[in-house]
XYZ file of C-alpha atoms in Angstrom:
765
model
C 58.685 34.092 232.734
C 57.855 30.573 232.100
C 55.670 31.200 229.024
C 58.218 33.482 227.422
C 60.943 30.923 228.001
C 58.762 28.222 226.483
C 58.047 30.280 223.398
C 61.729 31.064 222.948
C 62.574 27.368 223.319
C 59.986 26.455 220.686
C 61.396 29.027 218.313
C 64.892 27.662 218.849
C 63.685 24.141 218.070
C 62.028 25.383 214.881
C 65.233 27.119 213.859
C 67.317 24.008 214.622
C 66.000 22.094 211.577
C 67.159 24.667 208.971
C 70.458 24.983 210.792
C 71.023 21.253 210.572
C 70.213 21.288 206.874
C 72.645 24.180 206.397
C 75.347 22.375 208.357
C 74.921 19.272 206.217
C 75.331 21.262 203.024
C 78.361 23.021 204.536
C 80.005 19.740 205.474
C 79.319 18.391 201.994
C 80.893 21.444 200.400
C 83.986 21.129 202.595
C 84.357 17.435 201.746
C 84.022 18.097 198.032
C 86.543 20.925 198.271
C 89.102 18.835 200.167
C 88.782 15.687 198.054
C 88.150 17.410 194.783
C 85.291 15.037 193.907
C 81.560 15.656 193.698
C 80.957 12.527 195.824
C 82.861 11.233 198.803
C 85.163 8.325 198.079
C 84.032 4.898 199.220
C 86.907 4.570 201.633
C 85.234 7.199 203.802
C 81.782 5.638 203.720
C 80.148 4.090 206.720
C 79.800 0.268 206.582
C 76.019 0.659 206.559
C 75.976 3.621 204.202
C 72.585 4.003 202.433
C 74.234 3.788 199.047
C 75.763 0.440 199.944
C 72.413 -0.831 201.145
C 70.786 0.481 197.985
C 73.301 -1.290 195.771
C 72.786 -4.568 197.592
C 69.004 -4.315 197.411
C 69.102 -3.203 193.786
C 71.270 -6.190 192.882
C 68.792 -8.565 194.502
C 65.910 -6.748 192.823
C 67.623 -7.041 189.442
C 67.964 -10.797 189.887
C 64.358 -11.170 191.002
C 63.072 -8.951 188.198
C 64.806 -11.148 185.638
C 63.137 -14.141 187.264
C 59.806 -12.445 186.589
C 60.210 -13.636 183.016
C 59.535 -17.193 184.199
C 56.050 -16.087 185.256
C 55.160 -15.310 181.651
C 56.951 -18.385 180.306
C 54.492 -20.551 182.249
C 51.792 -19.732 179.708
C 53.785 -21.355 176.891
C 53.088 -25.071 176.644
C 56.718 -26.036 176.032
C 58.225 -24.026 178.888
C 55.327 -24.246 181.334
C 55.853 -27.780 182.736
C 59.599 -27.195 183.061
C 59.139 -23.925 184.949
C 56.536 -25.541 187.215
C 58.860 -28.439 188.038
C 61.658 -25.971 188.850
C 59.313 -24.072 191.160
C 58.330 -27.272 192.959
C 61.999 -28.154 193.371
C 62.694 -24.692 194.825
C 60.078 -25.393 197.489
C 61.876 -28.604 198.374
C 65.153 -26.688 198.578
C 63.622 -24.144 200.964
C 62.281 -26.915 203.181
C 65.663 -28.577 203.130
C 67.319 -25.261 203.944
C 65.594 -25.197 207.337
C 67.012 -28.613 208.223
C 70.358 -27.558 206.836
C 70.480 -24.446 209.032
C 69.604 -26.460 212.135
C 72.389 -28.970 211.486
C 74.867 -26.264 210.521
C 74.066 -24.130 213.577
C 74.390 -27.047 215.990
C 77.839 -28.054 214.708
C 78.936 -24.405 214.516
C 78.069 -23.860 218.182
C 79.856 -27.041 219.223
C 83.048 -26.478 217.231
C 83.201 -22.808 218.198
C 82.912 -23.648 221.880
C 85.563 -26.341 221.509
C 88.136 -24.142 219.717
C 87.308 -20.714 221.130
C 89.611 -21.200 224.120
C 92.643 -21.450 221.818
C 92.244 -18.249 219.801
C 95.146 -15.810 219.779
C 97.487 -18.726 220.696
C 100.875 -18.875 218.995
C 103.535 -21.550 218.833
C 107.104 -21.542 217.607
C 107.661 -24.520 215.346
C 110.809 -24.943 213.248
C 111.806 -21.339 213.952
C 108.450 -20.189 212.611
C 105.627 -18.557 214.508
C 102.313 -20.256 213.816
C 99.081 -18.691 214.949
C 95.800 -20.420 215.782
C 93.581 -20.518 212.636
C 90.573 -18.274 212.820
C 88.172 -20.377 210.770
C 86.227 -21.344 213.873
C 87.070 -18.209 215.903
C 87.650 -14.525 215.233
C 90.798 -12.779 216.363
C 89.320 -9.290 216.389
C 85.816 -9.529 217.757
C 84.725 -12.467 219.845
C 81.079 -11.643 219.220
C 81.478 -12.791 215.609
C 82.936 -16.190 216.444
C 79.673 -18.104 215.818
C 79.247 -16.312 212.517
C 82.768 -17.292 211.460
C 82.140 -20.927 212.375
C 78.877 -21.007 210.437
C 80.552 -19.361 207.466
C 83.318 -21.961 207.412
C 80.907 -24.885 207.784
C 78.706 -23.487 205.032
C 81.557 -23.350 202.535
C 82.630 -26.773 203.713
C 79.417 -27.983 202.114
C 80.963 -27.175 198.709
C 84.152 -29.094 199.404
C 86.289 -26.567 201.314
C 86.550 -28.643 204.473
C 90.277 -28.954 205.227
C 91.312 -30.795 208.431
C 94.510 -28.705 208.676
C 92.439 -25.588 209.218
C 91.092 -27.128 212.418
C 94.518 -27.474 213.987
C 94.597 -26.681 217.711
C 97.491 -24.363 218.701
C 98.235 -24.501 222.441
C 101.689 -22.899 222.707
C 105.216 -23.566 224.045
C 106.056 -24.501 227.598
C 108.983 -25.595 229.795
C 112.489 -24.160 229.654
C 113.126 -26.279 226.596
C 110.336 -24.365 224.839
C 108.501 -27.553 223.919
C 105.196 -27.455 222.013
C 102.128 -28.502 223.939
C 99.478 -30.506 222.083
C 95.922 -31.278 223.143
C 95.350 -34.366 221.051
C 91.901 -35.118 222.423
C 90.592 -31.692 221.420
C 92.188 -32.021 217.984
C 90.640 -35.436 217.419
C 87.257 -34.301 218.719
C 87.221 -31.331 216.324
C 88.130 -33.517 213.344
C 85.577 -36.164 214.363
C 82.789 -33.593 214.620
C 83.785 -32.197 211.229
C 83.629 -35.673 209.698
C 80.230 -36.347 211.275
C 79.004 -32.989 209.976
C 80.162 -33.852 206.469
C 78.526 -37.294 206.592
C 75.205 -35.968 207.877
C 74.923 -32.898 205.718
C 76.712 -33.694 202.485
C 76.376 -37.456 202.173
C 72.942 -37.949 203.729
C 70.899 -34.759 203.541
C 72.278 -33.555 200.225
C 71.539 -36.857 198.484
C 68.145 -36.932 200.167
C 67.398 -33.484 198.798
C 68.472 -34.570 195.313
C 66.223 -37.630 195.436
C 63.279 -35.572 196.712
C 63.802 -33.036 193.949
C 63.982 -35.791 191.349
C 60.768 -37.323 192.678
C 59.002 -33.964 192.668
C 60.169 -33.139 189.166
C 59.171 -36.597 187.950
C 55.698 -36.261 189.465
C 55.185 -32.894 187.817
C 56.465 -34.088 184.450
C 54.242 -37.172 184.559
C 51.212 -34.912 184.928
C 52.663 -32.055 182.938
C 49.483 -31.298 181.036
C 47.348 -31.227 184.176
C 49.851 -29.105 186.133
C 50.316 -26.673 183.267
C 46.586 -26.135 182.771
C 46.130 -25.561 186.491
C 48.851 -22.897 186.598
C 47.417 -21.317 183.478
C 44.048 -21.069 185.231
C 45.749 -19.389 188.168
C 47.313 -16.815 185.829
C 43.910 -16.181 184.275
C 42.479 -15.750 187.742
C 45.111 -13.151 188.638
C 44.348 -11.323 185.409
C 40.605 -11.155 186.118
C 41.015 -10.535 189.841
C 39.481 -7.308 191.110
C 42.557 -5.425 192.343
C 43.937 -1.901 192.067
C 47.641 -1.368 191.608
C 49.969 1.515 190.837
C 53.300 1.552 189.029
C 56.491 1.868 191.087
C 57.482 3.827 193.111
C 53.881 4.866 193.890
C 53.091 1.257 194.752
C 55.130 1.692 197.952
C 52.768 4.420 199.082
C 49.799 2.251 198.157
C 51.366 -0.627 200.046
C 51.714 1.471 203.192
C 48.241 3.000 202.997
C 46.336 -0.156 202.147
C 48.413 -2.213 204.529
C 47.532 0.134 207.360
C 43.835 0.191 206.372
C 43.737 -3.585 205.964
C 45.289 -4.136 209.393
C 43.007 -1.574 211.034
C 39.856 -3.087 209.559
C 41.027 -6.570 210.486
C 41.400 -5.484 214.085
C 38.041 -3.727 214.081
C 36.292 -6.688 212.469
C 34.692 -4.581 209.744
C 33.952 -6.989 206.886
C 31.954 -4.663 204.677
C 34.817 -2.582 203.375
C 38.459 -3.483 203.281
C 41.437 -2.538 201.237
C 41.633 -2.772 197.475
C 43.424 -6.109 197.801
C 40.217 -7.771 198.900
C 37.725 -8.919 196.286
C 34.848 -7.789 198.523
C 36.089 -4.183 198.516
C 33.116 -1.910 197.840
C 34.513 1.599 197.865
C 32.381 4.546 196.926
C 29.014 4.057 195.354
C 29.363 5.156 191.768
C 27.066 4.729 188.803
C 28.921 2.592 186.276
C 29.046 3.800 182.739
C 27.678 1.846 179.779
C 31.138 0.615 178.818
C 31.877 -0.507 182.370
C 28.572 -2.381 182.526
C 29.361 -4.061 179.203
C 32.793 -5.167 180.404
C 31.313 -6.309 183.708
C 28.730 -8.434 181.902
C 31.499 -10.031 179.854
C 33.826 -10.744 182.737
C 31.238 -11.813 185.296
C 30.429 -15.294 183.855
C 34.095 -16.119 183.475
C 34.836 -14.805 186.953
C 31.991 -16.844 188.411
C 33.220 -19.946 186.620
C 36.724 -19.379 187.937
C 35.388 -18.790 191.453
C 33.303 -21.970 191.386
C 36.262 -23.921 190.093
C 39.070 -22.607 192.251
C 37.126 -21.976 195.449
C 37.485 -24.682 198.040
C 40.873 -25.896 196.780
C 39.566 -28.628 194.530
C 41.803 -31.319 193.172
C 43.872 -30.169 190.277
C 42.607 -32.637 187.739
C 39.019 -31.617 188.556
C 39.966 -27.999 187.989
C 41.293 -28.836 184.553
C 38.227 -30.897 183.678
C 35.899 -28.050 184.594
C 37.948 -25.322 182.935
C 38.712 -27.070 179.645
C 35.873 -29.652 179.391
C 38.464 -32.313 178.749
C 38.792 -35.720 180.333
C 42.115 -36.737 181.700
C 43.147 -40.231 180.698
C 46.252 -41.445 182.584
C 48.704 -43.557 180.605
C 48.915 -47.056 181.970
C 52.243 -48.561 182.799
C 51.914 -51.050 179.958
C 51.400 -48.276 177.379
C 54.487 -46.471 178.605
C 56.582 -49.625 178.442
C 55.280 -50.510 174.971
C 56.053 -47.003 173.757
C 59.536 -47.265 175.220
C 59.954 -50.592 173.446
C 58.831 -49.102 170.141
C 61.207 -46.167 170.448
C 64.037 -48.453 171.478
C 63.480 -50.758 168.505
C 63.473 -47.776 166.156
C 66.692 -46.484 167.666
C 68.309 -49.968 167.526
C 69.700 -49.878 171.029
C 70.678 -52.616 173.410
C 67.537 -53.647 175.259
C 69.063 -56.027 177.747
C 68.318 -53.579 180.545
C 64.718 -52.985 179.446
C 63.425 -56.246 180.881
C 63.122 -59.839 179.655
C 60.019 -59.309 177.510
C 61.401 -56.325 175.611
C 64.760 -58.027 175.194
C 63.076 -61.125 173.766
C 61.031 -59.082 171.296
C 64.078 -57.188 170.130
C 66.052 -60.424 169.828
C 63.319 -61.881 167.656
C 63.376 -58.817 165.430
C 67.145 -59.099 164.995
C 66.936 -62.824 164.251
C 64.396 -62.272 161.498
C 61.554 -63.897 163.430
C 59.063 -61.693 161.621
C 56.004 -63.944 161.852
C 55.850 -63.933 165.615
C 56.987 -60.314 165.914
C 54.371 -58.947 163.506
C 51.713 -61.117 165.089
C 52.534 -59.455 168.416
C 52.255 -56.038 166.778
C 49.023 -56.492 164.836
C 47.483 -59.024 167.232
C 48.287 -57.658 170.700
C 48.853 -60.941 172.485
C 51.871 -61.090 174.750
C 52.265 -64.276 176.818
C 53.372 -64.141 180.447
C 57.043 -64.200 181.298
C 57.168 -67.918 181.994
C 56.101 -68.662 178.378
C 58.823 -66.665 176.645
C 61.402 -69.380 177.094
C 58.996 -71.825 175.499
C 58.313 -69.442 172.611
C 62.028 -69.059 171.919
C 62.829 -72.746 172.196
C 60.059 -73.936 169.856
C 60.569 -73.919 166.129
C 56.875 -73.735 165.246
C 54.733 -70.704 165.964
C 52.465 -72.598 168.365
C 51.418 -69.553 170.356
C 50.224 -67.710 167.272
C 48.556 -70.838 165.871
C 46.724 -71.485 169.133
C 45.545 -67.880 169.359
C 44.287 -67.804 165.786
C 42.655 -71.235 166.083
C 40.896 -70.226 169.302
C 39.676 -66.997 167.744
C 38.471 -68.860 164.637
C 36.573 -71.416 166.736
C 34.852 -68.760 168.858
C 32.044 -67.833 166.353
C 30.940 -71.431 165.596
C 31.127 -72.293 169.296
C 28.847 -69.421 170.238
C 26.514 -70.003 167.285
C 26.052 -73.779 167.743
C 25.672 -73.591 171.522
C 23.198 -70.736 171.168
C 21.236 -72.878 168.675
C 21.165 -75.835 171.082
C 20.123 -73.581 173.945
C 17.366 -72.021 171.826
C 15.975 -75.422 170.801
C 16.121 -76.731 174.374
C 14.302 -73.753 175.839
C 11.789 -73.430 173.013
C 10.893 -76.956 171.927
C 12.147 -79.420 174.564
C 9.851 -80.200 177.476
C 12.250 -79.698 180.376
C 9.509 -80.527 182.873
C 9.272 -84.110 181.604
C 12.760 -84.760 180.220
C 14.708 -83.885 183.330
C 18.060 -85.107 182.019
C 17.920 -82.329 179.424
C 18.540 -79.852 182.235
C 22.056 -81.244 182.478
C 22.391 -80.784 178.703
C 21.242 -77.172 179.062
C 23.799 -76.591 181.838
C 26.579 -78.092 179.679
C 25.500 -75.864 176.788
C 25.517 -72.759 178.989
C 29.033 -73.644 180.177
C 30.326 -74.044 176.619
C 28.532 -70.868 175.510
C 30.108 -68.794 178.291
C 33.467 -70.410 177.561
C 33.233 -69.323 173.932
C 32.108 -65.789 174.758
C 34.356 -65.063 177.737
C 37.555 -66.918 176.885
C 37.772 -67.990 173.237
C 36.869 -64.586 171.815
C 39.188 -62.736 174.227
C 42.169 -65.083 174.584
C 44.404 -62.798 172.534
C 43.617 -59.843 174.747
C 43.180 -61.373 178.211
C 46.516 -59.931 179.359
C 45.169 -56.421 178.744
C 42.144 -56.870 180.990
C 42.250 -54.370 183.905
C 43.153 -55.596 187.361
C 39.638 -55.163 188.787
C 38.176 -57.375 186.027
C 40.915 -60.011 186.108
C 39.446 -61.961 189.032
C 35.900 -62.317 187.623
C 37.370 -63.196 184.232
C 39.393 -66.167 185.471
C 36.642 -67.230 187.871
C 34.152 -67.416 184.990
C 36.670 -69.290 182.839
C 37.374 -71.915 185.492
C 33.680 -72.235 186.370
C 32.748 -72.882 182.727
C 35.434 -75.534 182.279
C 34.652 -77.291 185.551
C 30.894 -77.014 184.981
C 31.075 -78.643 181.562
C 32.950 -81.637 182.988
C 30.841 -81.987 186.148
C 27.512 -81.837 184.307
C 28.787 -84.455 181.864
C 29.466 -86.680 184.881
C 25.947 -86.040 186.224
C 24.517 -86.894 182.818
C 26.394 -90.212 182.805
C 25.220 -90.981 186.341
C 21.641 -90.160 185.354
C 21.884 -92.440 182.333
C 23.393 -95.241 184.424
C 20.571 -95.034 186.976
C 17.922 -95.030 184.251
C 19.374 -98.201 182.694
C 20.474 -100.011 185.808
C 17.415 -99.182 187.951
C 14.602 -98.362 185.505
C 11.802 -98.868 188.035
C 13.362 -96.709 190.763
C 14.491 -93.965 188.319
C 11.241 -91.908 188.387
C 11.457 -91.764 192.177
C 15.142 -90.832 192.193
C 15.244 -88.279 189.347
C 12.465 -85.895 190.329
C 12.091 -82.232 189.366
C 13.126 -81.048 192.777
C 16.160 -83.342 192.905
C 17.473 -82.385 189.460
C 16.904 -78.654 190.010
C 18.623 -78.848 193.385
C 21.562 -80.712 191.860
C 22.030 -78.104 189.130
C 21.820 -75.212 191.613
C 24.212 -76.835 194.101
C 26.757 -77.625 191.379
C 26.781 -74.070 189.995
C 26.945 -72.531 193.467
C 29.728 -74.873 194.580
C 31.776 -74.224 191.443
C 31.596 -70.441 191.729
C 32.258 -70.542 195.470
C 35.275 -72.784 194.923
C 36.658 -70.497 192.205
C 36.047 -67.424 194.367
C 37.836 -68.855 197.387
C 40.662 -70.192 195.238
C 41.280 -66.885 193.518
C 41.068 -64.609 196.545
C 42.577 -66.809 199.250
C 46.222 -66.899 198.215
C 46.173 -69.713 195.675
C 46.363 -67.203 192.823
C 48.468 -64.051 192.887
C 49.292 -61.421 190.336
C 52.613 -61.488 188.550
C 54.178 -58.162 189.496
C 57.130 -58.731 187.136
C 54.882 -58.905 184.104
C 54.090 -55.997 181.824
C 50.378 -56.697 182.066
C 47.829 -56.011 184.772
C 45.953 -59.309 184.333
C 48.918 -61.675 184.512
C 48.327 -64.276 187.231
C 50.366 -67.113 188.617
C 48.812 -70.153 190.263
C 50.499 -72.022 193.058
C 51.726 -75.383 191.713
C 50.242 -77.475 194.516
C 46.844 -75.776 194.138
C 46.854 -76.178 190.370
C 47.742 -79.870 190.718
C 44.829 -80.434 193.116
C 42.452 -78.521 190.857
C 43.520 -80.565 187.824
C 43.149 -83.852 189.676
C 39.886 -83.172 191.519
C 37.979 -80.851 189.187
C 39.061 -82.034 185.744
C 40.648 -85.466 185.647
C 38.524 -87.204 188.289
C 35.139 -86.250 186.712
C 36.381 -87.062 183.219
C 37.781 -90.452 184.192
C 34.602 -91.232 186.109
C 32.473 -90.239 183.120
C 34.410 -92.369 180.661
C 34.346 -95.307 183.085
C 30.573 -95.077 183.511
C 30.050 -94.714 179.758
C 32.207 -97.736 178.988
C 30.398 -99.755 181.646
C 26.988 -98.786 180.254
C 28.087 -99.621 176.701
C 29.409 -102.986 177.848
C 26.144 -103.788 179.618
C 24.086 -102.830 176.587
C 26.317 -104.855 174.255
C 25.736 -108.037 176.252
C 22.878 -110.233 175.006
C 20.119 -110.883 177.523
C 19.780 -114.515 178.597
C 16.055 -114.628 177.861
C 16.726 -113.566 174.233
C 18.612 -116.752 173.359
C 15.709 -119.271 173.408
C 13.511 -118.552 170.384
C 13.768 -116.489 167.256
C 10.943 -114.242 168.464
C 12.761 -113.520 171.657
C 15.928 -112.947 169.694
C 14.111 -110.415 167.529
C 12.738 -108.626 170.579
C 16.206 -108.618 172.139
C 17.776 -107.063 169.050
C 15.090 -104.387 168.997
C 15.599 -103.654 172.661
C 19.326 -103.482 172.114
C 18.947 -100.951 169.276
C 16.659 -98.857 171.441
C 19.155 -98.930 174.313
C 22.002 -97.998 171.983
C 20.038 -94.978 170.801
C 19.440 -93.968 174.406
C 23.103 -94.050 175.368
C 24.542 -92.931 172.023
C 24.474 -89.215 172.844
C 26.022 -89.633 176.281
C 28.678 -92.041 175.037
C 29.735 -89.890 172.051
C 29.770 -86.717 174.175
C 31.929 -88.402 176.804
C 34.349 -89.825 174.239
C 34.658 -86.490 172.417
C 35.178 -84.500 175.621
C 37.742 -86.993 176.871
C 39.710 -86.931 173.615
C 39.802 -83.135 173.380
C 39.996 -82.261 177.058
C 41.832 -84.941 179.001
C 45.285 -85.044 177.251
C 45.991 -81.385 177.892
C 45.042 -81.696 181.571
C 47.209 -84.779 181.998
C 50.159 -82.983 180.404
C 49.706 -79.973 182.679
C 49.423 -82.222 185.724
C 52.684 -83.986 184.905
C 54.412 -80.684 184.240
C 53.274 -79.065 187.507
C 54.087 -82.196 189.489
C 57.615 -82.124 188.117
C 57.841 -78.396 188.791
C 56.627 -78.834 192.362
C 59.078 -81.694 192.882
C 62.038 -79.531 191.813
C 61.117 -76.519 193.949
C 63.830 -75.394 196.356
C 64.025 -72.953 199.248
C 65.498 -69.531 198.640
C 68.271 -68.741 201.116
C 67.463 -65.033 201.212
C 63.662 -64.987 201.440
C 63.175 -68.528 202.863
C 60.474 -69.165 200.277
C 59.994 -72.006 197.823
C 61.043 -71.087 194.303
C 61.240 -73.073 191.083
C 64.646 -74.409 190.142
C 65.061 -73.259 186.564
C 67.873 -75.736 185.911
C 65.709 -78.790 186.648
C 62.594 -77.973 184.678
C 60.783 -80.994 183.200
C 60.379 -79.252 179.890
C 61.725 -80.703 176.665
C 60.958 -79.814 173.030
C 58.905 -83.003 172.658
C 56.739 -82.243 175.682
C 56.338 -78.637 174.547
C 55.083 -79.730 171.131
C 52.761 -82.300 172.700
C 51.248 -79.816 175.161
C 50.804 -77.259 172.361
C 48.993 -79.826 170.192
C 46.764 -80.809 173.120
C 46.017 -77.131 173.730
C 44.897 -76.772 170.110
C 42.320 -79.504 170.728
C 40.491 -77.539 173.454
C 38.673 -75.101 171.113
C 37.807 -78.012 168.800
C 36.135 -79.732 171.738
C 34.029 -76.646 172.464
C 32.897 -76.576 168.823
C 32.170 -80.317 168.677
C 30.028 -80.610 171.818
C 26.945 -78.803 170.418
C 27.341 -80.618 167.088
C 27.272 -83.946 168.924
C 24.110 -82.832 170.703
C 22.455 -81.823 167.440
C 23.341 -84.913 165.398
C 22.805 -87.576 168.084
C 19.419 -86.489 169.471
C 16.311 -86.554 167.298
C 14.697 -83.495 168.826
C 17.672 -81.227 168.255
C 18.420 -82.717 164.828
C 14.875 -82.303 163.497
C 14.499 -78.802 164.892
C 17.853 -77.774 163.453
C 16.844 -79.172 160.042
C 13.538 -77.355 160.309
C 15.305 -74.075 161.046
C 17.695 -74.694 158.168
C 14.775 -75.473 155.819
C 13.036 -72.289 156.896
C 16.150 -70.316 156.095
C 16.403 -71.967 152.661
C 12.738 -71.308 151.942
C 13.163 -67.679 152.908
C 16.075 -67.431 150.507
C 14.021 -69.159 147.796
C 11.097 -66.782 148.271
C 13.464 -63.859 148.170
C 14.915 -65.155 144.933
C 11.434 -65.706 143.527
C 10.451 -62.160 144.475
C 13.401 -60.920 142.487
C 12.594 -63.133 139.447
C 8.787 -62.913 139.517
C 7.320 -61.149 136.416
C 5.195 -58.088 136.926
C 2.662 -58.695 134.082
C 2.111 -60.707 130.903
C 3.000 -64.343 130.264
C 6.209 -66.148 131.097
C 6.425 -68.012 127.803
C 9.678 -67.646 125.950
C 10.937 -65.518 128.827
C 14.120 -67.573 129.069
C 14.974 -67.060 125.392
C 14.281 -63.351 125.694
C 16.509 -63.244 128.747
C 19.370 -64.833 126.791
C 18.914 -62.345 123.963
C 18.957 -59.440 126.391
C 22.242 -60.661 127.849
C 23.888 -60.275 124.456
C 22.531 -56.769 123.905
C 23.087 -53.589 125.891
C 19.370 -52.865 126.403
C 17.949 -53.606 129.829
C 15.998 -56.823 130.136
C 12.236 -56.381 130.558
C 10.618 -58.090 133.528
C 9.214 -61.586 132.854
C 5.441 -62.005 132.613
C 3.582 -63.579 135.535
C 2.964 -67.338 135.291
C -0.528 -68.314 134.254
C -0.445 -71.941 135.411
C 1.797 -71.450 138.451
C 4.950 -72.673 136.652
C 8.011 -70.454 136.465
C 10.456 -71.247 133.629
C 14.114 -70.496 134.423
C 17.510 -71.448 133.031
C 17.671 -74.502 135.262
C 14.135 -75.690 134.538
C 10.549 -75.104 135.590
C 9.574 -74.320 139.178
C 6.078 -75.234 140.354
C 5.125 -72.338 142.605
C 1.757 -73.811 143.576
C 3.501 -76.837 145.093
C 5.756 -74.533 147.093
C 2.755 -72.587 148.390
C 1.027 -75.809 149.377
C 4.114 -76.976 151.239
C 4.363 -73.719 153.165
């Protein structure tokens, strides 16, 4: 009986499915007949009716499908960076949304718990029945109270937070029907609402806006790099080995491949996975000729994309590898100069663009075209502390100094290189030890001309990493030139004052050690001075290599490294000249002794002439500017005051020791510095016989080379040179080309200016 009952039960279950389908059609027919409509009216639908769910999902899908257009707009260069920045900002919004939900949920729980005890309460006030507001509670279903509180607090974010909606209704009591008020609960609810508004709207909302602005700014600054990276990603998706189906079949593919992918993940089978994986093998099939051709085309590009994108390389490296282009970031100075150029073209108020831009624009409005165009064509922009001087001075001293320095750079380099060449080639430095000091002075002036004079107009544009070595070399050259001049004076004083002990004092080892110690000490001093706080970069300047020196340090450097050696040198030179000018006592007895004394005096004058002239010339061209700077920095240091906010010493701008007369004087003294660098090698050449004769010999060789070149051009090829001058004059009047002159028979070449004896020239050579 049991099997028959089981079989009957199975049959009944099989028949139940068609019966249910029939009943559903029957119910549908009855509904349509009663309502007279092919579809049931919405008022009879269930709250979670499938059609309602479909409409909601379709609406969301319609919005998202329209957003799909942004995916293709990323390929366009104009829309790509903007779409990428919007996508980055959306990520920030999603991250902020998590924090927002935490804050909103915490306040919703607190306010709901505080006001939930008063729901359904009513009070009679002014013959009116007032019910407890349901913004934080629900009157129908208590399970939805938290949802109601979160909904109210969410819309409060947009400005719908009304304190009256948080009123606490307790009710009426006593025979007099008085209204009961819980003030502490009311105040607590309003206080929590205010704190919620301050935290969420004032703090977090503004924080989100600032983060979005920063993200968008970062993307737009590197728009080209970001756009090329996203474009590479789109290319990668296009070439990716995947298999897809159009909707709605993609849902079936999603279910099948999702199940297979999960199953193979759990089993650990890495040989074959779903079609989403690039390593999917599938069935072994013999590819056709067309498939092999397409595979050969796509494989190199796919391999290049894999090598580039695999490992999550930096984005700029991806772009460099994919496009073979170098990415050059725009420096801050270029951006500011471009902004200045655009602002000048638009004729806007530049007072908020910074002091340098405002000064340039003011000069352009005032017709100060000389200085303005010099700044445009000759990119030299002084530091900020020199703009006041440039505006206050009537003469264009900055431009004059720059042009004069640049004009003096070639002769400085050429003459010092000539002196250095003669000293190393023809002067016996092993015997004439004092010439090593001359060589060191020449090297200092040569480096000064190469490093500073030729780059003074552009030293503000030197990168930050090269700024320190640049100024260290500049200071070392200036200090070295002065210090070696002092050593040369001391050497000359010892040789005259102690002639017998001089060979024992000035030995090769001593002089070489002195030169090495001086150079090492100078560079070590400049290194420690520059990198130990005495010099710092001017962060307010537009340029990377704009430095400011501490006044007290600059005063000490001027006094110890410049003024003290120069004053010592001029003192020693004057003392030596005074000693030489005095007549020896033994030369006053006889005429013979007087003659010998005069000869000795002339010889001594020749010995000290070079040192004396070099010291006088260096003092005249170098010392006034250093004295003026020392006085200026002393006055500036004297008028420094303490800042009340930062407790640091700052310069009092109202008490600056700067007048138009001092400005003109310092500018004139500054113009003398390049002249001094040009004059030092000339003094060496014209005051020392070795350098003078070798320079004349080099000059004569150059003239002879030019003469031989001219002779090679004028030399006849054949025949005689008689009457060649007259024939040359006749050919000038005619249009026929002049025949070459005949070769000279007796070695005499007849020209317009006379006869040239070539045999004598050959004998001289």
